[in-house]
Coordinates of C-alpha atoms and ligand atoms in Angstrom, one line a residue:
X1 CA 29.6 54.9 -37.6
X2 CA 28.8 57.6 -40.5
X3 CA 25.2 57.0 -41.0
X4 CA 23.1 59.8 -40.3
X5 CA 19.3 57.9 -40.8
X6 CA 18.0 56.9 -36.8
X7 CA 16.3 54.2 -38.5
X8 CA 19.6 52.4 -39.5
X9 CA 20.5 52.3 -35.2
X10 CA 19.6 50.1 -33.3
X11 CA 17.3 50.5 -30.5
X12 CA 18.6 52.0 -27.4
X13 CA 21.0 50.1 -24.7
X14 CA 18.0 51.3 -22.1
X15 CA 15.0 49.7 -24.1
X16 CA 16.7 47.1 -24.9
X17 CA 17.9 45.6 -21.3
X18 CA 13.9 46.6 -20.1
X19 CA 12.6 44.4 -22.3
X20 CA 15.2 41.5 -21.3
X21 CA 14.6 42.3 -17.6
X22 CA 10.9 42.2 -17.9
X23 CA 11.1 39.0 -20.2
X24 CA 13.3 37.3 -17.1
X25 CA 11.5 38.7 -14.6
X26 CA 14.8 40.4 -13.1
X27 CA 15.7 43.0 -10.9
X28 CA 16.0 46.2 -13.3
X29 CA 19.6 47.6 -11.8
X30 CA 19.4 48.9 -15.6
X31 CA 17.6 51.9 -16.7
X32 CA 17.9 55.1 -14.2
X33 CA 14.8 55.9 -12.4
X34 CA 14.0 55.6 -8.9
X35 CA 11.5 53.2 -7.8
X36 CA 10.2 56.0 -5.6
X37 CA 7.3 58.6 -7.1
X38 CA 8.7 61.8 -6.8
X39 CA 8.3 65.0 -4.2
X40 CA 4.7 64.7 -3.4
X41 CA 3.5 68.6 -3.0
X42 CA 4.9 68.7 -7.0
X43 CA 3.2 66.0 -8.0
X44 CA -0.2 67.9 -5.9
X45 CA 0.4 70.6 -7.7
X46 CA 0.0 69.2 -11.5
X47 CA -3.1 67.9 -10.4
X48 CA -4.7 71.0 -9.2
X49 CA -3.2 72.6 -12.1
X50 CA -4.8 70.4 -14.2
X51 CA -8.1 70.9 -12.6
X52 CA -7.8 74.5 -12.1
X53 CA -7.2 75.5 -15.8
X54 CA -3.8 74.8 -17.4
X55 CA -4.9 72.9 -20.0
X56 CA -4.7 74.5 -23.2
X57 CA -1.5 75.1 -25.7
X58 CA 1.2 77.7 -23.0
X59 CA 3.6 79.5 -24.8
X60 CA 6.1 78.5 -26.7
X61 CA 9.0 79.7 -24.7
X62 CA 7.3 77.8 -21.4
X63 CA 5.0 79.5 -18.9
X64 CA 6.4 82.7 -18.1
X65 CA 6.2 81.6 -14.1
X66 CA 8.2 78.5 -14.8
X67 CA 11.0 80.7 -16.1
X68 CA 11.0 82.9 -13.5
X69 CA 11.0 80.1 -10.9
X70 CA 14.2 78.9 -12.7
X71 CA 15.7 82.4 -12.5
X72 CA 15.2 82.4 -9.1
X73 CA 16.2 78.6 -8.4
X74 CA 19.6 78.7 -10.5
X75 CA 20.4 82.2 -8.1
X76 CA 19.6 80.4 -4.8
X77 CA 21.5 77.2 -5.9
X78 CA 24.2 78.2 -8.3
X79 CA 24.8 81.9 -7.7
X80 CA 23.5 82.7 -11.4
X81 CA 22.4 85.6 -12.9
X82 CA 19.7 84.5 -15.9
X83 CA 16.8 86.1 -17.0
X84 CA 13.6 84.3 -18.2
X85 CA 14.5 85.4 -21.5
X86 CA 17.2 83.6 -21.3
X87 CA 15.2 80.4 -20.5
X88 CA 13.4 77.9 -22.9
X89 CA 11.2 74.9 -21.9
X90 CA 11.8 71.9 -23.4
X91 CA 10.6 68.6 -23.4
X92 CA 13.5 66.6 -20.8
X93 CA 17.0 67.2 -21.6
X94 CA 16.7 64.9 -24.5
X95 CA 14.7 67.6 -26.6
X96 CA 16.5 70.2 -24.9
X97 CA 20.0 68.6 -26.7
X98 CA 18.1 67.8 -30.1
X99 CA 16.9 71.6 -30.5
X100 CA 20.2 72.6 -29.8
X101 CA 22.1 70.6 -32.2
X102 CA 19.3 70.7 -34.7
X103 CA 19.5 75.1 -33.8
X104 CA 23.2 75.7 -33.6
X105 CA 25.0 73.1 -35.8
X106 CA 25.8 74.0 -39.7
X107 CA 26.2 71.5 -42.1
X108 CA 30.0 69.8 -41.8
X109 CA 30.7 71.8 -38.6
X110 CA 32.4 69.9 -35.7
X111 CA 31.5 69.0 -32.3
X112 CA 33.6 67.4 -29.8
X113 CA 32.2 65.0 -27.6
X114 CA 33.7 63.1 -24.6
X115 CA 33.2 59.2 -24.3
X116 CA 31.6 57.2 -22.6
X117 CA 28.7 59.4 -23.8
X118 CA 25.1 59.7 -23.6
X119 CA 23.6 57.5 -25.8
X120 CA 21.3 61.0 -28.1
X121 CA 24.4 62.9 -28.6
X122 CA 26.1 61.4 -31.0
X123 CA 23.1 60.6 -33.4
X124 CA 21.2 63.8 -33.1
X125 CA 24.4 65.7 -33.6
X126 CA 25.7 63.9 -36.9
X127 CA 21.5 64.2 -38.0
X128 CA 21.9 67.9 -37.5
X129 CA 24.8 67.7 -39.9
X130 CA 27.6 68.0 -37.5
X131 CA 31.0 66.1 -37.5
X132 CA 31.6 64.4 -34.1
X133 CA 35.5 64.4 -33.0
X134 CA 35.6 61.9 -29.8
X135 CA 37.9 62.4 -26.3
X136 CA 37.9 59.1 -24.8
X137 CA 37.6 59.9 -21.1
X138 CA 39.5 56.3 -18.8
X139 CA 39.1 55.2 -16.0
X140 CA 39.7 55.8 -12.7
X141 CA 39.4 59.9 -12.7
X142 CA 38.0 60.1 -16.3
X143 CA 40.2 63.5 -16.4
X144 CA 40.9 65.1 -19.8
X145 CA 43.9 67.4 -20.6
X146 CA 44.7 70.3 -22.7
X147 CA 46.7 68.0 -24.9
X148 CA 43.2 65.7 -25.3
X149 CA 41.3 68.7 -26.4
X150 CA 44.2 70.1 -28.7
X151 CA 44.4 67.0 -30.8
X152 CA 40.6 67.2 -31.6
X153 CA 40.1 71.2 -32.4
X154 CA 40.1 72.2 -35.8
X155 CA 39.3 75.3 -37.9
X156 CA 35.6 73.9 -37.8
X157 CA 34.8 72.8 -34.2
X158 CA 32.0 74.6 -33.2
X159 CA 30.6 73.4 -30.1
X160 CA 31.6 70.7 -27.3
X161 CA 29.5 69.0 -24.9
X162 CA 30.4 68.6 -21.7
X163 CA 27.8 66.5 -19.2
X164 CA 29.4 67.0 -15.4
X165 CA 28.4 65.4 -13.2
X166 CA 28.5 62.5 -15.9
X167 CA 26.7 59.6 -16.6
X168 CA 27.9 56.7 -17.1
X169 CA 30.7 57.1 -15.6
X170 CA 29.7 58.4 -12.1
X171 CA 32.1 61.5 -11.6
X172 CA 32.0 65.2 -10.9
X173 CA 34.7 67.0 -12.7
X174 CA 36.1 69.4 -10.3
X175 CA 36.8 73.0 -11.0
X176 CA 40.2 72.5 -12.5
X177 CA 38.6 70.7 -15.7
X178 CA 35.6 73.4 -15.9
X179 CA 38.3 75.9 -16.1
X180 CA 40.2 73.8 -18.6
X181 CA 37.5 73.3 -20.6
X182 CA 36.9 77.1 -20.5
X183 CA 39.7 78.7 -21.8
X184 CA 39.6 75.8 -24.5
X185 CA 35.9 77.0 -25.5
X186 CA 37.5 80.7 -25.8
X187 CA 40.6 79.8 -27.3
X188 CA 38.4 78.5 -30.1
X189 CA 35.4 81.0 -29.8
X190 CA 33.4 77.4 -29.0
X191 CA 29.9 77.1 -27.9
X192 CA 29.7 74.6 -24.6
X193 CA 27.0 72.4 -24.4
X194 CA 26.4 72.1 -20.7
X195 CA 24.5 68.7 -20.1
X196 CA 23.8 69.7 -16.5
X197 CA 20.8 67.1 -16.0
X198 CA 22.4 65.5 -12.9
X199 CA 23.6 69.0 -10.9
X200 CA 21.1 68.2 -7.7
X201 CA 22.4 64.8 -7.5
X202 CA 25.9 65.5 -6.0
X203 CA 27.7 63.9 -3.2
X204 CA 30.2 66.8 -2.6
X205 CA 33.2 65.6 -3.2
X206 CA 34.6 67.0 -5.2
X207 CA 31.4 70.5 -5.4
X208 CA 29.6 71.0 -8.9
X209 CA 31.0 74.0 -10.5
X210 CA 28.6 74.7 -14.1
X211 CA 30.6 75.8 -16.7
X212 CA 27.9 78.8 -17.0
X213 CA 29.8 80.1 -14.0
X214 CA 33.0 80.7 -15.3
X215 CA 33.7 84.4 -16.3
X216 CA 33.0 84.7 -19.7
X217 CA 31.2 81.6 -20.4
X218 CA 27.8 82.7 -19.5
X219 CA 27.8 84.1 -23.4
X220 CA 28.6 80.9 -24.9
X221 CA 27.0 78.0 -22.8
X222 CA 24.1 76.5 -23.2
X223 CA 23.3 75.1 -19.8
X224 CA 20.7 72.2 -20.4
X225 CA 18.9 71.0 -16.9
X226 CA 15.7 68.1 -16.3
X227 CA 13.4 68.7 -13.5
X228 CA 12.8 65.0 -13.8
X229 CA 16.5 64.2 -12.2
X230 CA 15.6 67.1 -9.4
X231 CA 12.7 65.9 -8.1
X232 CA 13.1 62.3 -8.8
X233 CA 10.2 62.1 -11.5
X234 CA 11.8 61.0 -14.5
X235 CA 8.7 60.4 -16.6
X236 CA 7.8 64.2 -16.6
X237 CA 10.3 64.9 -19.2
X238 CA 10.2 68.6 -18.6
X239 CA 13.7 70.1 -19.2
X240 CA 15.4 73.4 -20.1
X241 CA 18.1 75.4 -22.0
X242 CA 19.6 78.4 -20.4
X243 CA 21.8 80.1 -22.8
X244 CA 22.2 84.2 -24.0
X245 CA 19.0 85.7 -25.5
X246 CA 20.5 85.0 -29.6
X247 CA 21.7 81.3 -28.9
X248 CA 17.9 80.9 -27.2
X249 CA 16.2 82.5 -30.2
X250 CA 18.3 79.8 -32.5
X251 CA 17.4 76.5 -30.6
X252 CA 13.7 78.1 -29.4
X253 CA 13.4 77.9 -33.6
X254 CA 14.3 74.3 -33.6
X255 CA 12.0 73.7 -30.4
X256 CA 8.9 75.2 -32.3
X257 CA 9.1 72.4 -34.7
X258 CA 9.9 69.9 -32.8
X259 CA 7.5 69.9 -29.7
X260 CA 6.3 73.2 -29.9
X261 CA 4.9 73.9 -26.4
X262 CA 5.3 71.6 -23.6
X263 CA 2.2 70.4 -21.0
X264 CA 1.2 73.0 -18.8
X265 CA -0.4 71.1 -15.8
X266 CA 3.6 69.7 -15.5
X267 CA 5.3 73.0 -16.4
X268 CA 2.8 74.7 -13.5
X269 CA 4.1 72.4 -11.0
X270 CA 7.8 72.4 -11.4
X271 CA 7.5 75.8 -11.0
X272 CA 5.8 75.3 -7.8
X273 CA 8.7 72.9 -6.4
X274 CA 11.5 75.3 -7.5
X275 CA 10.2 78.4 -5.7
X276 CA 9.5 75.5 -2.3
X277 CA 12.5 75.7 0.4
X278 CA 15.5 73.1 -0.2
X279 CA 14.0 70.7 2.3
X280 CA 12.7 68.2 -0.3
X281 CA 15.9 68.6 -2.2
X282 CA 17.5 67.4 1.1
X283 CA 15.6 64.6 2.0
X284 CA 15.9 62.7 -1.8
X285 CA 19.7 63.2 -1.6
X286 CA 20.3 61.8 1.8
X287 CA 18.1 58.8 0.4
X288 CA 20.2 58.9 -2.5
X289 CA 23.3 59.1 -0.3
X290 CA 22.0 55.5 1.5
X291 CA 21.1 54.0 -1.3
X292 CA 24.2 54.3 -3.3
X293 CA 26.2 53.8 -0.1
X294 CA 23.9 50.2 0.7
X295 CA 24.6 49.1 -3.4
X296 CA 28.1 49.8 -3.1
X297 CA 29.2 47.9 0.6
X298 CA 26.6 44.7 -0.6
X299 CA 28.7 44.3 -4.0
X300 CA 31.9 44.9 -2.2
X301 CA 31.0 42.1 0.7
X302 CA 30.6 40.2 -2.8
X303 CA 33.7 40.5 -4.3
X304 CA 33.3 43.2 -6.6
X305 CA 35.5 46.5 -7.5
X306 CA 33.3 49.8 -6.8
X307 CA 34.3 52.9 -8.8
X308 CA 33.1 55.2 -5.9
X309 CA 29.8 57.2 -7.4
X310 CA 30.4 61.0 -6.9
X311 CA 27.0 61.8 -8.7
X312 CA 24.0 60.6 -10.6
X313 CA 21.9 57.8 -10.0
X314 CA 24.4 55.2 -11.1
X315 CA 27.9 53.4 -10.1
X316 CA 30.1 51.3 -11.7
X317 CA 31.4 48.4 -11.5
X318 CA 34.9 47.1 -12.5
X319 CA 34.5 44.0 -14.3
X320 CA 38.3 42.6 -14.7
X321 CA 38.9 44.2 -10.8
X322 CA 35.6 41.8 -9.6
X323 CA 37.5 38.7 -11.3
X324 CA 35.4 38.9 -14.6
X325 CA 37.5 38.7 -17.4
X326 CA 34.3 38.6 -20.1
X327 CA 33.8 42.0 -21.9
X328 CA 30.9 43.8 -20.2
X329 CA 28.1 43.4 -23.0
X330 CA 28.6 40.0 -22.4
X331 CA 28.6 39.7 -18.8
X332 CA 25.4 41.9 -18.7
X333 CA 23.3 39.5 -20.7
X334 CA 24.5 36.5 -18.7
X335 CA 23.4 38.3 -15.8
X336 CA 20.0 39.2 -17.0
X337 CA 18.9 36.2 -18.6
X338 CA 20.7 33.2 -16.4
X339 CA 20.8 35.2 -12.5
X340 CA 17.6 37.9 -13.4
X341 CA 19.5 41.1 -13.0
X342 CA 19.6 43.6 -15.6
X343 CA 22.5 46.3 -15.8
X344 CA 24.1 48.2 -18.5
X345 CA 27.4 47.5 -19.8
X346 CA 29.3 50.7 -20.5
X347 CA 30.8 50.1 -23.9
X348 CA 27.1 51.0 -24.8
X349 CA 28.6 54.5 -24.0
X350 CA 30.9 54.4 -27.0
X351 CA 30.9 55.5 -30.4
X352 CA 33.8 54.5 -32.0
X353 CA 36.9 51.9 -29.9
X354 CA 34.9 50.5 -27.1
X355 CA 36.2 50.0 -23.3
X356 CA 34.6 46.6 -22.2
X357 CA 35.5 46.9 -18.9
X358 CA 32.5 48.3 -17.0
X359 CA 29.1 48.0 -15.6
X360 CA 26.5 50.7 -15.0
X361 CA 24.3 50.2 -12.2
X362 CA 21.5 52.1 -10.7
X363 CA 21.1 52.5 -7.2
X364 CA 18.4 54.4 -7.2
X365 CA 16.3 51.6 -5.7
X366 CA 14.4 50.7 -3.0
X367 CA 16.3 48.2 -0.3
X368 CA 14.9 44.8 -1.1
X369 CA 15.4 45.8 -4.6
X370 CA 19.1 46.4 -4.5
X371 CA 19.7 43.3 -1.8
X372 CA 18.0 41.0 -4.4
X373 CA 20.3 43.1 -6.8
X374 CA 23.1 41.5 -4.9
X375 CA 22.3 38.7 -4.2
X376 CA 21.5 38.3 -8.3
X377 CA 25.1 39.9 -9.2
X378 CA 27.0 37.5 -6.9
X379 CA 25.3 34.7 -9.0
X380 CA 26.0 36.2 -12.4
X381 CA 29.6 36.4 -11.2
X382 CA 30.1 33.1 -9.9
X383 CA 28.5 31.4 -12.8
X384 CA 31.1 34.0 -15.2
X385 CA 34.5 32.7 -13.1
X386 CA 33.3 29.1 -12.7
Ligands
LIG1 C1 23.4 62.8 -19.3 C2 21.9 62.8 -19.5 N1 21.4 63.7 -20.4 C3 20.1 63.7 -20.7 C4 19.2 62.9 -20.1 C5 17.7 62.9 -20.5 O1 17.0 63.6 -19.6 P1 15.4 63.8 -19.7 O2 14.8 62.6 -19.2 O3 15.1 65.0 -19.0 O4 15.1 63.9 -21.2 C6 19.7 61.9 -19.2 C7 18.8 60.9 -18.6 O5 19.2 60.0 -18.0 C8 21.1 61.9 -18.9 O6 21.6 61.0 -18.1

């Protein structure tokens, strides 16, 4: 796809299966929220703020306390060393990527990208000007080599993106791949593009590592984070770059024109859960933890192949390993409009040579919500082999 106009897309995978799910009345296994509402002292706090005076136009960079909180939240969590000058408040990851591309990119530069991929990158980069060069990341272990990298540098390449843990595709790339990716990013004086939105949702196994960590790299990431995926509010959309003080003034001159400032009540309040003890952190990942473990042992009493989720809110499913042998955009809309379950096929993931082979679902659900979900999913499939 070479068009640069957003109008000439279509609309978005996530939209898209809402509006189906709603029309059928279905259990939304689709889009990635939690059916929860988020840490409550956070969600206290904006409204206080709100009442108490945070109402008018903050500064551009983002309240300086929010900043600070994230200075001190990144040290206590990540062992990093930023200052608030170093910090930018955006609005969600999603303008937090669009001011970087739209900040960093030149005309004809080029930007490597690994697929499956999130659906904004590969439209806001090529809008900014820039020349995606794809990886196609497979399953199982969705590992990349030195030889997979190599074939797509060029005298041009300017930036990668690199989202760990990763969504769609449910995996934390372990330390061995940050370091890979590293020297690759010196090798080529690159600028990394950290998509780090899903860091606090992490079973372990194998740890988060941010690329920002790696000696050297601190100079040339840009280390992108949500709150909305920290404390499980996803409609807050208030997000962040992290990146050395000239790449910051660059994208904080796309930001300016884009959003401008972002609303204080909510930027008063994150800061208030960052600087709280881990304890909420805790609790929403054990729930996480049951969740994801409940999803996966229902579809597998089911008949269905589990790719074991390592991180994020979702898991996947292997369509041609569950007995399905329709392509997964396919199987999706069976399942939402005939059994009333809506999920996301990950060829929506791709930009160029689809794999057809997998489902996203999101466990991030309440109980009767993923039973039904089930229950709904063994239907789909049986009326799919039949
Ligand atoms: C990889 C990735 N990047 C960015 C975002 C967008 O985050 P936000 O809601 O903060 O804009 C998401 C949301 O699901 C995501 O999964």
């Amino acid at each position: 796809m070479t068009n640069r106009l957003l109008s000439a897309l279509p609309t978005t995978i996530f939209e898209v299966m809402s509006g189906l799910a709603r029309d059928h009345d279905a259990v939304n296994l689709g889009q990635g929220f939690p059916d929860s509402e988020g840490v409550l002292e956070v969600r206290q706090a904006a409204a206080e703020a709100a009442l108490n005076g945070y109402n008018q136009y903050p500064p551009m960079a983002g309240l300086m306390d929010l900043r600070e909180a994230l200075c001190g939240f990144y040290a206590r969590r990540q062992g990093l060393n930023i200052a608030p000058g170093n910090v930018l408040i955006t609005c969600g990851a999603t303008e937090a990527l669009a001011a970087t591309f739209l900040g960093l990119i030149e005309p004809g530069d080029e930007v490597v990208l690994f697929q499956p991929l999130y659906d904004s990158y590969a439209p806001m980069v090529r809008r900014a000007g820039g020349v995606p060069r794809f990886v196609t990341l497979s399953p199982p272990d969705y590992r990349f080599t030195e030889e997979m990298l190599e074939a797509v540098a060029s005298p041009r390449t300017r930036l990668v993106v690199f989202n760990n843990p990763h969504n769609p595709c449910a995996v934390v790339h372990d330390a061995a791949q940050t370091a890979l990716l590293a020297r690759f990013c010196v090798r080529h004086g690159l600028i990394a593009v950290c998509d780090d939105v899903w860091e606090e949702v992490v079973f372990g196994d194998p740890a988060f590592q941010p690329l920002y960590s790696v000696d050297g790299m601190a100079e040339r990431c840009v280390k992108i984070g949500s709150a909305g995926k920290i404390f499980a509010l996803t409609g807050w959309k208030i997000g962040w770059t992290i990146a050395a003080e000239p790449l910051t003034r660059a994208i904080a001159k796309a930001h300016q024109f884009l959003t401008f400032t972002i609303a204080p009540p909510l930027q008063a309040a994150i800061a208030l859960g960052l600087n709280l003890d881990d304890a909420p952190l805790v609790e929403l990942l054990a729930g996480f933890r049951r969740s994801r473990d409940r999803l996966t042992e229902g579809l597998i009493a089911e008949g269905f192949q589990v790719a074991p989720s390592q991180g994020t809110y979702f898991l996947n499913i292997d369509l041609p390993g569950s007995g399905i042998e329709m392509p997964d955009a396919d199987f999706a809309k069976l399942a939402v409009t005939q059994a009333g379950v809506a999920t996301i096929p990950v060829s929506a993931f791709f930009d160029e040579a689809p794999v057809t082979r997998s489902l996203r679902l999101c466990y991030a659900k309440r109980d009767e919500t993923l039973d039904r979900g089930v229950e709904r999913l063994a239907q789909a499939r049986k009326l799919a082999t039949q």
